[in-house]
Coordinates of C-alpha atoms in Angstrom, one line a residue:
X1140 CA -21.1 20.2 -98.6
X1141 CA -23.0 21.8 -95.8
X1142 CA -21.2 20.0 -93.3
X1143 CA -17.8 20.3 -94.9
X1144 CA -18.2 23.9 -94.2
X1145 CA -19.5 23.6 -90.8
X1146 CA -16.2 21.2 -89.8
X1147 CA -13.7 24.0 -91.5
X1148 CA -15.3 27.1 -89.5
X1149 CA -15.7 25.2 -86.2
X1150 CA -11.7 24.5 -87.0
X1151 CA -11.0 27.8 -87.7
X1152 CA -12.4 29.3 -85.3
X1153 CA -10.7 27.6 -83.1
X1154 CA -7.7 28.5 -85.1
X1155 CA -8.6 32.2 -84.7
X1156 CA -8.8 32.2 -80.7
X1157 CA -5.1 30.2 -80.9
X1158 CA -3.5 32.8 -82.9
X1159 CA -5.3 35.6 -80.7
X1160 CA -3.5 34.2 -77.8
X1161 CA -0.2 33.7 -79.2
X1162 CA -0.2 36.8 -81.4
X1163 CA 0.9 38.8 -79.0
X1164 CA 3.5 36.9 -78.0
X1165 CA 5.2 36.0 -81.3
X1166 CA 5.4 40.0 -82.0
X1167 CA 7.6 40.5 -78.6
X1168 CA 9.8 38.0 -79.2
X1169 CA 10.5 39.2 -83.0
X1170 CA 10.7 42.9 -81.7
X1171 CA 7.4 44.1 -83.1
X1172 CA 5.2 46.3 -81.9
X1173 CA 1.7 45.0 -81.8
X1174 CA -1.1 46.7 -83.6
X1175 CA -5.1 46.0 -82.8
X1176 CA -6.1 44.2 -85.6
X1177 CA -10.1 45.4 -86.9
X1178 CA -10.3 41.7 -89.1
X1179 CA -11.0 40.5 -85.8
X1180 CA -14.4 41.2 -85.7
X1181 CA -17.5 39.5 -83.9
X1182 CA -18.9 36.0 -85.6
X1183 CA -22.5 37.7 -85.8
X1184 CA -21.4 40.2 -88.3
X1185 CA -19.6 37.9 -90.4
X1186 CA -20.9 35.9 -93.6
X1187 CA -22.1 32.8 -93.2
X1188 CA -21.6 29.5 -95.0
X1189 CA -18.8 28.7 -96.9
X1190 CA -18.1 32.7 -97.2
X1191 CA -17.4 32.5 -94.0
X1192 CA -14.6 30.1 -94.1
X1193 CA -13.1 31.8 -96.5
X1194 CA -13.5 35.5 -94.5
X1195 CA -11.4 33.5 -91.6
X1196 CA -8.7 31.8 -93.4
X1197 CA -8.0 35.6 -95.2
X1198 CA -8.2 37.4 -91.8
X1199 CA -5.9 34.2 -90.8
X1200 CA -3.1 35.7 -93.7
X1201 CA -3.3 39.0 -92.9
X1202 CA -2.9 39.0 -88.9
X1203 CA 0.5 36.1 -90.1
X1204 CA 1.6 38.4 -92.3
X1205 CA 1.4 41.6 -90.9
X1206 CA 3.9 44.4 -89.6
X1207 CA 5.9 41.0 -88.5
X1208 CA 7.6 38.3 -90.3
X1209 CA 5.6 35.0 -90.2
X1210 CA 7.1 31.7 -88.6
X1211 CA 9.3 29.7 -90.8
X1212 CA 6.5 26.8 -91.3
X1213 CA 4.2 29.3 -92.5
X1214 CA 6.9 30.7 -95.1
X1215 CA 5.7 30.6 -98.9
X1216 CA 2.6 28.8 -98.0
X1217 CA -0.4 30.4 -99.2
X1218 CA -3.9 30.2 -98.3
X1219 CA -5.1 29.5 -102.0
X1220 CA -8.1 27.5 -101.0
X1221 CA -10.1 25.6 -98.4
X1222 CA -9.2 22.5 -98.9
X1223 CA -4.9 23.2 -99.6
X1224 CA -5.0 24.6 -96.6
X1225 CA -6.8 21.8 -94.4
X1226 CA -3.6 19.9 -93.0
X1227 CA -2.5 23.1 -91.5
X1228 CA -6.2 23.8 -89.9
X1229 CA -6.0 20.5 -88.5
X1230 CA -2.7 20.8 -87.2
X1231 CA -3.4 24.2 -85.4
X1232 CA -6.6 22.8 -83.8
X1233 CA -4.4 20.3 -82.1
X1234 CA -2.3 22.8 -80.8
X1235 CA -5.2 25.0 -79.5
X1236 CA -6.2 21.8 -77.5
X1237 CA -3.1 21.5 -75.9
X1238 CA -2.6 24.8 -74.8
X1239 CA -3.4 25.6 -70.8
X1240 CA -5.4 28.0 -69.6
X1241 CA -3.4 30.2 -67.9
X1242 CA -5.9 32.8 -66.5
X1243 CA -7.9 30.0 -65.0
X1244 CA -4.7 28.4 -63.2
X1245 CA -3.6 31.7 -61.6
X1246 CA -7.2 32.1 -60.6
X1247 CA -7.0 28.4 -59.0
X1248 CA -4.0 29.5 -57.2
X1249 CA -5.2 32.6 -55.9
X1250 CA -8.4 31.1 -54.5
X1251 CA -6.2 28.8 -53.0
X1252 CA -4.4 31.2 -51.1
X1253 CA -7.4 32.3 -49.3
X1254 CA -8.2 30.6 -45.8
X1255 CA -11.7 30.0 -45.9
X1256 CA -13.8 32.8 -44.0
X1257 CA -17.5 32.7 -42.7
X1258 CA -18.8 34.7 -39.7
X1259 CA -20.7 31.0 -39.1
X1260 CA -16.9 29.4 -39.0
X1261 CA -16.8 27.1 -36.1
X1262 CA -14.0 27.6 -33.7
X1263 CA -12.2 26.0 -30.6
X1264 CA -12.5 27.6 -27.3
X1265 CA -8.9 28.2 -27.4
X1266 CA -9.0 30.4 -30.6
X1267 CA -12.1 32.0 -28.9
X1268 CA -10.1 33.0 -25.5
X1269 CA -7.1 34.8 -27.3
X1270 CA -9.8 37.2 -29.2
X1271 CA -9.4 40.3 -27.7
X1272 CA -12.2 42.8 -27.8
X1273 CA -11.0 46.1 -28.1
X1274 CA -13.5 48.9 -25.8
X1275 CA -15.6 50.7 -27.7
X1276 CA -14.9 54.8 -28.4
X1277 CA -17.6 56.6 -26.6
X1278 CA -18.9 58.8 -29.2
X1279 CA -20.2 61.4 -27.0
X1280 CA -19.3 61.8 -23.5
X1281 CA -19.1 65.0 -21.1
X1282 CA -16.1 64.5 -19.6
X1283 CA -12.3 63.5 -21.0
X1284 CA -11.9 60.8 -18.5
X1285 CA -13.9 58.5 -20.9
X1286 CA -11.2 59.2 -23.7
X1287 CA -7.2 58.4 -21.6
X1288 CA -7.5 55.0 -22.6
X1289 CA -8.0 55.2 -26.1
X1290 CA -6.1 58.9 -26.6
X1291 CA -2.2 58.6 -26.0
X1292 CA -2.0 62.2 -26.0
X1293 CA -4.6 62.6 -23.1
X1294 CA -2.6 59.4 -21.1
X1295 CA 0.8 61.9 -21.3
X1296 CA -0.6 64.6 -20.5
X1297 CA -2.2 63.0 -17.1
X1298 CA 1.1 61.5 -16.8
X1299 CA 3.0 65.2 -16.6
X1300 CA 0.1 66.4 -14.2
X1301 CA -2.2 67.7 -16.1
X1302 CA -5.8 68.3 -14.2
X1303 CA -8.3 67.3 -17.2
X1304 CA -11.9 67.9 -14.2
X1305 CA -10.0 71.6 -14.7
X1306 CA -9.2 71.4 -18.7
X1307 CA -12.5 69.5 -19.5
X1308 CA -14.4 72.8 -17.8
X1309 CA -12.6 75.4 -19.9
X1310 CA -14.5 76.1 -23.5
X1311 CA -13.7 73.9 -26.2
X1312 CA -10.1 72.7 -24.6
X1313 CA -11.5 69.4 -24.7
X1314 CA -12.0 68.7 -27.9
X1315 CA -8.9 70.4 -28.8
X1316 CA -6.7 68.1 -26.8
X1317 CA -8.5 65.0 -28.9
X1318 CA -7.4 66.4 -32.1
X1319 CA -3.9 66.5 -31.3
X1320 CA -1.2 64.1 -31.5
X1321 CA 1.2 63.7 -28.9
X1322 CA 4.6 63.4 -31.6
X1323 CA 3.4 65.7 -34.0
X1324 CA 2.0 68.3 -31.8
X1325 CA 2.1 68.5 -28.2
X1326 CA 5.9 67.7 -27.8
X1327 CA 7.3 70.5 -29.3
X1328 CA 5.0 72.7 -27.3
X1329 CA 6.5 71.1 -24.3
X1330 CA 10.1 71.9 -25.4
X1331 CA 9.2 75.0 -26.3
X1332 CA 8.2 75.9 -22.8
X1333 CA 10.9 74.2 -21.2
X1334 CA 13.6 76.2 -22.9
X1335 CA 11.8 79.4 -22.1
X1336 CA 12.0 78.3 -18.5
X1337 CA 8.9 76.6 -17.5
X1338 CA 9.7 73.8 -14.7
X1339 CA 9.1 70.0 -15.1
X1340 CA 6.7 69.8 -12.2
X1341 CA 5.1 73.3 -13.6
X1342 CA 4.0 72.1 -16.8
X1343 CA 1.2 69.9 -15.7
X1344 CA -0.2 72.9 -13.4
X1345 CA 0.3 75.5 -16.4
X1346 CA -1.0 73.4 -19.2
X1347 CA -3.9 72.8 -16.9
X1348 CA -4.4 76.8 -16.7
X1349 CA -3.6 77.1 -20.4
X1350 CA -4.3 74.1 -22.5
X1351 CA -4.9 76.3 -25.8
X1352 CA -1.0 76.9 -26.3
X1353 CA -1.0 73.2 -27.3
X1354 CA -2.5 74.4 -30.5
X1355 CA -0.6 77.7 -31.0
X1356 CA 1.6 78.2 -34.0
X1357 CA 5.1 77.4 -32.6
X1358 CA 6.9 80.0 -34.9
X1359 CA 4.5 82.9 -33.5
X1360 CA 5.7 81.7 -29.7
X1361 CA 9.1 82.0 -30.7
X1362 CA 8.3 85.3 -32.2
X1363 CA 6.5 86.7 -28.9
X1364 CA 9.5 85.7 -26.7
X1365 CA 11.8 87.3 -29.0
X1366 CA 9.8 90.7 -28.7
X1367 CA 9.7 90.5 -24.9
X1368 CA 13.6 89.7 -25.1
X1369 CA 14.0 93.0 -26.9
X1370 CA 11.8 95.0 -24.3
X1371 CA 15.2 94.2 -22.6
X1372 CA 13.4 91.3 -20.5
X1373 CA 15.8 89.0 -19.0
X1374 CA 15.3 85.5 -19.2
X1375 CA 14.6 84.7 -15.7
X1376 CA 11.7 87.1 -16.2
X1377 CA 10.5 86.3 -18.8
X1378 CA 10.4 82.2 -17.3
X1379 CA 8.6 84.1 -14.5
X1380 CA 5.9 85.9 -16.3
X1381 CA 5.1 83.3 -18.5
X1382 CA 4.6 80.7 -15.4
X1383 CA 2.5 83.3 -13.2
X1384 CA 0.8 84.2 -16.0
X1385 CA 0.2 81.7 -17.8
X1386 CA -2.4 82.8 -21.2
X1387 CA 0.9 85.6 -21.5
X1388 CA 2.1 83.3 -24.8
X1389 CA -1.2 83.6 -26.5
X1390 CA -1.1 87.5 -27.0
X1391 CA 0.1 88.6 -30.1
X1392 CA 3.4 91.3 -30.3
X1393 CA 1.5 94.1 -31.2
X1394 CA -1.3 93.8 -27.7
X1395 CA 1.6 92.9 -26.5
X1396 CA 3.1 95.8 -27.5
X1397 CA 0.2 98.1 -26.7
X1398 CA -0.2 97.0 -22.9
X1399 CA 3.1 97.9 -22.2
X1400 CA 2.2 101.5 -23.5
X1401 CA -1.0 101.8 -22.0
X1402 CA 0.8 101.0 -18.6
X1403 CA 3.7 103.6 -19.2
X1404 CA 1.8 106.1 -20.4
X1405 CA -1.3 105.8 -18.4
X1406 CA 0.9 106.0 -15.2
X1407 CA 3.5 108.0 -16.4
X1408 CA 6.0 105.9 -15.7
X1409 CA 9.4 105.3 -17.6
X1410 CA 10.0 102.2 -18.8
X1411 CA 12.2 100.6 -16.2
X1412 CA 9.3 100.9 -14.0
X1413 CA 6.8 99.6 -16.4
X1414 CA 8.9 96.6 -16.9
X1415 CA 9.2 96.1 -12.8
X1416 CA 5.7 96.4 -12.6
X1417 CA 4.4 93.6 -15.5
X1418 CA 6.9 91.1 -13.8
X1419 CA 5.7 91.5 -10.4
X1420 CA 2.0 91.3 -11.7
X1421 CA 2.3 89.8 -15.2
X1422 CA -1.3 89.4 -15.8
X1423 CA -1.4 92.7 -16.0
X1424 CA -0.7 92.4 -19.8
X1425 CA -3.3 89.4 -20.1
X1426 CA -6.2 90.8 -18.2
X1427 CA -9.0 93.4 -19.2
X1428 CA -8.2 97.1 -19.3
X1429 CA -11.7 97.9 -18.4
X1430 CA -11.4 97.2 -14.5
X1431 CA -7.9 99.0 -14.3
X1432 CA -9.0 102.1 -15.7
X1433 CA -12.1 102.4 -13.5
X1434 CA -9.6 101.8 -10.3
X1435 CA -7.4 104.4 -11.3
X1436 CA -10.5 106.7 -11.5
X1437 CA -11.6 105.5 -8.2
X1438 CA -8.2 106.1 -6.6
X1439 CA -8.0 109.9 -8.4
X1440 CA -11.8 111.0 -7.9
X1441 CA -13.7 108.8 -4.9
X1442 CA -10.5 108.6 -2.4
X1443 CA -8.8 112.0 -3.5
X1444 CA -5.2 110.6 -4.2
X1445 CA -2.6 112.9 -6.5
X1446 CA -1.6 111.8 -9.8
X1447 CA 1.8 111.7 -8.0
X1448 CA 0.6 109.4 -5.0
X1449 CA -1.5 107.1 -7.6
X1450 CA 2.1 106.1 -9.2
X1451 CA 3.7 105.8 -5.8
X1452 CA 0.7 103.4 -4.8
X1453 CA 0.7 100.8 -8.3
X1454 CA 4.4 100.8 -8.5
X1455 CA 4.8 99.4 -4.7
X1456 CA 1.3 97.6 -4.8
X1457 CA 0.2 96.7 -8.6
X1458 CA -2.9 94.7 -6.9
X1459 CA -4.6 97.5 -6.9
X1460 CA -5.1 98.0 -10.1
X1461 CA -6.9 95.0 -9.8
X1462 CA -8.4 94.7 -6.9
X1463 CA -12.7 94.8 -6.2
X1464 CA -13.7 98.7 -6.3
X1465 CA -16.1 98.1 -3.6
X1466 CA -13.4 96.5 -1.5
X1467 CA -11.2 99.2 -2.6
X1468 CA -13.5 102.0 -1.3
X1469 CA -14.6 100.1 2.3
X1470 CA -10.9 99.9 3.1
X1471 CA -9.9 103.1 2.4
X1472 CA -13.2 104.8 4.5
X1473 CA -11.8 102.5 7.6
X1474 CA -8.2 103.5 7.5
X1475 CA -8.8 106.9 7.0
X1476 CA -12.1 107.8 8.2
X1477 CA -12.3 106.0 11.0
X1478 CA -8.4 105.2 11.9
X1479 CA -7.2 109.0 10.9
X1480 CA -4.9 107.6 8.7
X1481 CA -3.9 110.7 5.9
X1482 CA -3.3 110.2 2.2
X1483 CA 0.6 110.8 2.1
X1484 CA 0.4 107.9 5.3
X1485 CA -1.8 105.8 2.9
X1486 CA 1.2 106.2 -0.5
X1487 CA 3.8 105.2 2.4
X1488 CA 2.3 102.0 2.9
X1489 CA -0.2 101.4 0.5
X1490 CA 0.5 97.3 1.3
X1491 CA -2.5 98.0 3.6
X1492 CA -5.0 97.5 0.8
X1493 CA -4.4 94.0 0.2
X1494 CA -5.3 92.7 3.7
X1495 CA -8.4 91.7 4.6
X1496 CA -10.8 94.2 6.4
X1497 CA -11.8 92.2 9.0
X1498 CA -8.4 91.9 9.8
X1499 CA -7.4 95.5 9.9
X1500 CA -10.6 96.3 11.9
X1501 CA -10.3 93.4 14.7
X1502 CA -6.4 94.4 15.5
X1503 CA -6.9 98.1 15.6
X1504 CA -10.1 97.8 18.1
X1505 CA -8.0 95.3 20.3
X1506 CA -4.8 98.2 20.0
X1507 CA -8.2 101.0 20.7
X1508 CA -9.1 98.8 23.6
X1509 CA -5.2 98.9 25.0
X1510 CA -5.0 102.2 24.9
X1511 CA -1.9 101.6 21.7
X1512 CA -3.3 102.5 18.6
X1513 CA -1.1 105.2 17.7
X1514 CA -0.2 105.7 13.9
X1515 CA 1.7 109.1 14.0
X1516 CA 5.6 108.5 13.0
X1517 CA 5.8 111.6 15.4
X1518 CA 4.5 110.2 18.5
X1519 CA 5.9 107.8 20.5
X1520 CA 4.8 104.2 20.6
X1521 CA 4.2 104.6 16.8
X1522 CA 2.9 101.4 14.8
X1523 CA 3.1 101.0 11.7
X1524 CA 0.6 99.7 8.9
X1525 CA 2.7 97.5 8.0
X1526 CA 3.6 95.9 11.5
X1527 CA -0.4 95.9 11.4
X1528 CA -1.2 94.0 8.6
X1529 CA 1.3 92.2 7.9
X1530 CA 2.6 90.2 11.3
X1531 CA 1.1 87.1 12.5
X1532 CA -1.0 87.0 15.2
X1533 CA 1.2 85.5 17.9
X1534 CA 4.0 88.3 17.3
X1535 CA 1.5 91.0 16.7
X1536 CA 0.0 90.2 20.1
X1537 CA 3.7 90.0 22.0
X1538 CA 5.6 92.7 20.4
X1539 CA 2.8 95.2 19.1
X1540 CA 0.1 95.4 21.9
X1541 CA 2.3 93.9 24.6
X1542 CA -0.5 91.1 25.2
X1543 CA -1.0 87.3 25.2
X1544 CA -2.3 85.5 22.8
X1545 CA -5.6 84.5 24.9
X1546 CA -6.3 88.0 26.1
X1547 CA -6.5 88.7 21.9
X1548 CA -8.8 85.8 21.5
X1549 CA -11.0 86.8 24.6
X1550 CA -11.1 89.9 23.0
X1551 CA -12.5 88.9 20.2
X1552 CA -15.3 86.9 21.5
X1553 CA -16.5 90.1 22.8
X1554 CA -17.0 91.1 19.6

C-alpha cells in the first residue's frame, strides 16, 4: 500500500507541474483572467502519505474548475477517489513527458547566437593588422595641442585661425574650449558674429583674443547689440567696435550703459561726441576706469590744461586717456619746457603725445642744429607738430629741414 501511494504522488506531481504550465494558457484562450492560485503550495508543507495524494488530486479539481470552464474531457468527471481517477493520472503523465522545454530551447538558441569570445582567442595575422588602436586621451596635459586630434571642436577652430599657444595662456579658456561642442555650441557663436559684422579671416584672430564668448548666452549677445543699436550705433560701427575691441560682447547692458555715462559726463561732452569717441577707441568701454581718471587728473593738475582744453585733447586724441602717466608727464616737460611749446599750441595738436620721445627729441635737435626749429604759427618758416611727428624720415629730412638723408643719420651718430 506504501508503494501504491508513493506511484500516485510521484504521478501527480508530475500532473501538478503540467497543469502549472498549461494553466495559463488554457485561461487566455477561454478569455479568463488568471488568478494566483494559494493550493499551490510547497511539497514540504504538505501531508504526507496517502493524505497527500488526496491533497493533490483536490488542489487538481479546484485549479480545473476554477473562475474557468474545464476542458470537455474533464466534463462531469469527478475526482471521487484515488484509484477512479488513475487512468486520467496516467494519461496526464504521458502528456507531461512529451511536452518540450521551451525555456531551455530559447536558451540553446540564444547561446548559440553568441560567437565565442576569450581575450586568449587565437587569431590570424590578418585579423590582427586591421585592429586599429585608437591614441590614448592625455589626461592631463599643459598645453591644447595634445587634445586637436581627439577634440573636433579644437580641429575647427585651428582650422578658422585660431592661435591655441595664445588661448591655452589665457585663464581657464582651455578647458572651456574642451567642454564645448562644435554643433551645439560653437557654431552659432560663429554666426552670431558673422551677422554682427565680424570678417571670415577676423574670426580666428578675434576668437583668439576672446575665446570666452564661445560660452556666452547667445540671447544676452543679441540683447547687448540691440542696446548699442539703440544708442543710435550704426552697424558698421558697431562691426567695428566689436572687432577692435574684441571682450566688448561680454559686458552686460547696464556697464555698458554706465561707461557711456561716465565718458559723457566726466568729459562733458554731448552724446554725439561720446559716441565718436568709443568707436575710435572702443576699448574704452572694456578697459579699467582707474587709469583714465588718474590721467585726466594728471592732464588738469600736473600739466595745467583747462577743463575746456582736456575735452579738445580726448576728443581729437582718446589715447590719452590711456596712455603711461610717466610717459605722459616726460613728453609734455620736453615739448613745452624745453621746446616752448604753450598749452593752447599743445590742445591744437595734441597728436604729439602719441609719438615716441626719442623721436620728437632727435628731429627737433637736428632742426636746433639747422638753425629751423621754429614752432610759432606767426613766424616765418613755421613747422608744425604735426609735420614733426608725424612724417617719415626721408620727407621730413627733404621738405622740413631742407637736408639729405645722410646728413640726418650723421647727425645722429653724434649723439
Amino acid at each position: 500500500m506504501a508503494v501504491w501511494a508513493r506511484q500516485v504522488s510521484r504521478w501527480c506531481c508530475l500532473l501538478n507541474t503540467a497543469r502549472a504550465v498549461e494553466f495559463p494558457s488554457r485561461l487566455r484562450s477561454r478569455g479568463c483572467t488568471a488568478r494566483p492560485c494559494r493550493e499551490f503550495a510547497p511539497l514540504a508543507v504538505l501531508p504526507a502519505g496517502k493524505e497527500a495524494v488526496l491533497c493533490r488530486l483536490q488542489a487538481y479539481r479546484q485549479v480545473s474548475v476554477g473562475s474557468c470552464s474545464p476542458p470537455d474531457r474533464a466534463k462531469g468527471e469527478s475526482f471521487s477517489s484515488p484509484e477512479s481517477n488513475l487512468p486520467s493520472v496516467q494519461q496526464e503523465q504521458a502528456k507531461v513527458e512529451t511536452l518540450p522545454d521551451v525555456n531551455a530551447k530559447i536558451l540553446d538558441e540564444d547561446w548559440d547566437d553568441i560567437p565565442p569570445s576569450s581575450a586568449l582567442e587565437v587569431i590570424s595575422e590578418e585579423e590582427a593588422v586591421q585592429i586599429i588602436a585608437e591614441p590614448l586621451l592625455p589626461i592631463q596635459s599643459s598645453t591644447l595641442r595634445d587634445y586637436v586630434d581627439h577634440s573636433e571642436t579644437l580641429a575647427k577652430l585651428v582650422h578658422l585661425g585660431v592661435d591655441l599657444s595664445q588661448v591655452e595662456k589665457r585663464q581657464k579658456a582651455g578647458q572651456l574650449l574642451l567642454t564645448l561642442d562644435f554643433e551645439k555650441d560653437v557654431k552659432k557663436i560663429l554666426l552670431f558674429l558673422k551677422d554682427v559684422g565680424v570678417e571670415d579671416n577676423q574670426l580666428g584672430p578675434f576668437l583668439t583674443k576672446n575665446p570666452y564668448i564661445l560660452g556666452e548666452d547667445l540671447e544676452a549677445l543679441e540683447t547687448r547689440v540691440a542696446y548699442l543699436k539703440s544708442k543710435k550705433f550704426g552697424k558698421s560701427e558697431i562691426a567695428q567696435m566689436v572687432s577692435r575691441a574684441p571682450y566688448l560682447l561680454l559686458f552686460s547692458v547696464e556697464r555698458l550703459d554706465n561707461r557711456l555715462g561716465f565718458f559723457k559726463n566726466e568729459l562733458g561732452l554731448s552724446v554725439k561726441k561720446t559716441k565718436d569717441l568709443v568707436i575710435r577707441l572702443p576699448r574704452l568701454l572694456t578697459g579699467k576706469l582707474e587709469p583714465v581718471k588718474e590721467n585726466l587728473q594728471v592732464c588738469q593738475i600736473e600739466l595745467g590744461f583747462q577743463r575746456n582744453e582736456i575735452q579738445q585733447i580726448v576728443y581729437k586724441t582718446p589715447k590719452i586717456l590711456t596712455a603711461s602717466k610717466k610717459r605722459l608727464k616726460q613728453t609734455f616737460d620736453y615739448l613745452h619746457n624745453i621746446m616752448g611749446i604753450p598749452h593752447h599750441m599743445l590742445t591744437r595738436f595734441p597728436q604729439v603725445f602719441n609719438s615716441k620721445l626719442l623721436r620728437i627729441r632727435e628731429r627737433h635737435m637736428f632742426l636746433t642744429f639747422l638753425g629751423r626749429a621754429q614752432y610759432d604759427p606767426a613766424q616765418p618758416s613755421y613747422i608744425s607738430l604735426d609735420q614733426l611727428v608725424s612724417l617719415p624720415d626721408e620727407v621730413f629730412c627733404t621738405e622740413i629741414a631742407k637736408a639729405s638723408m645722410q646728413d640726418f643719420e650723421n647727425f645722429l651718430k653724434t649723439l
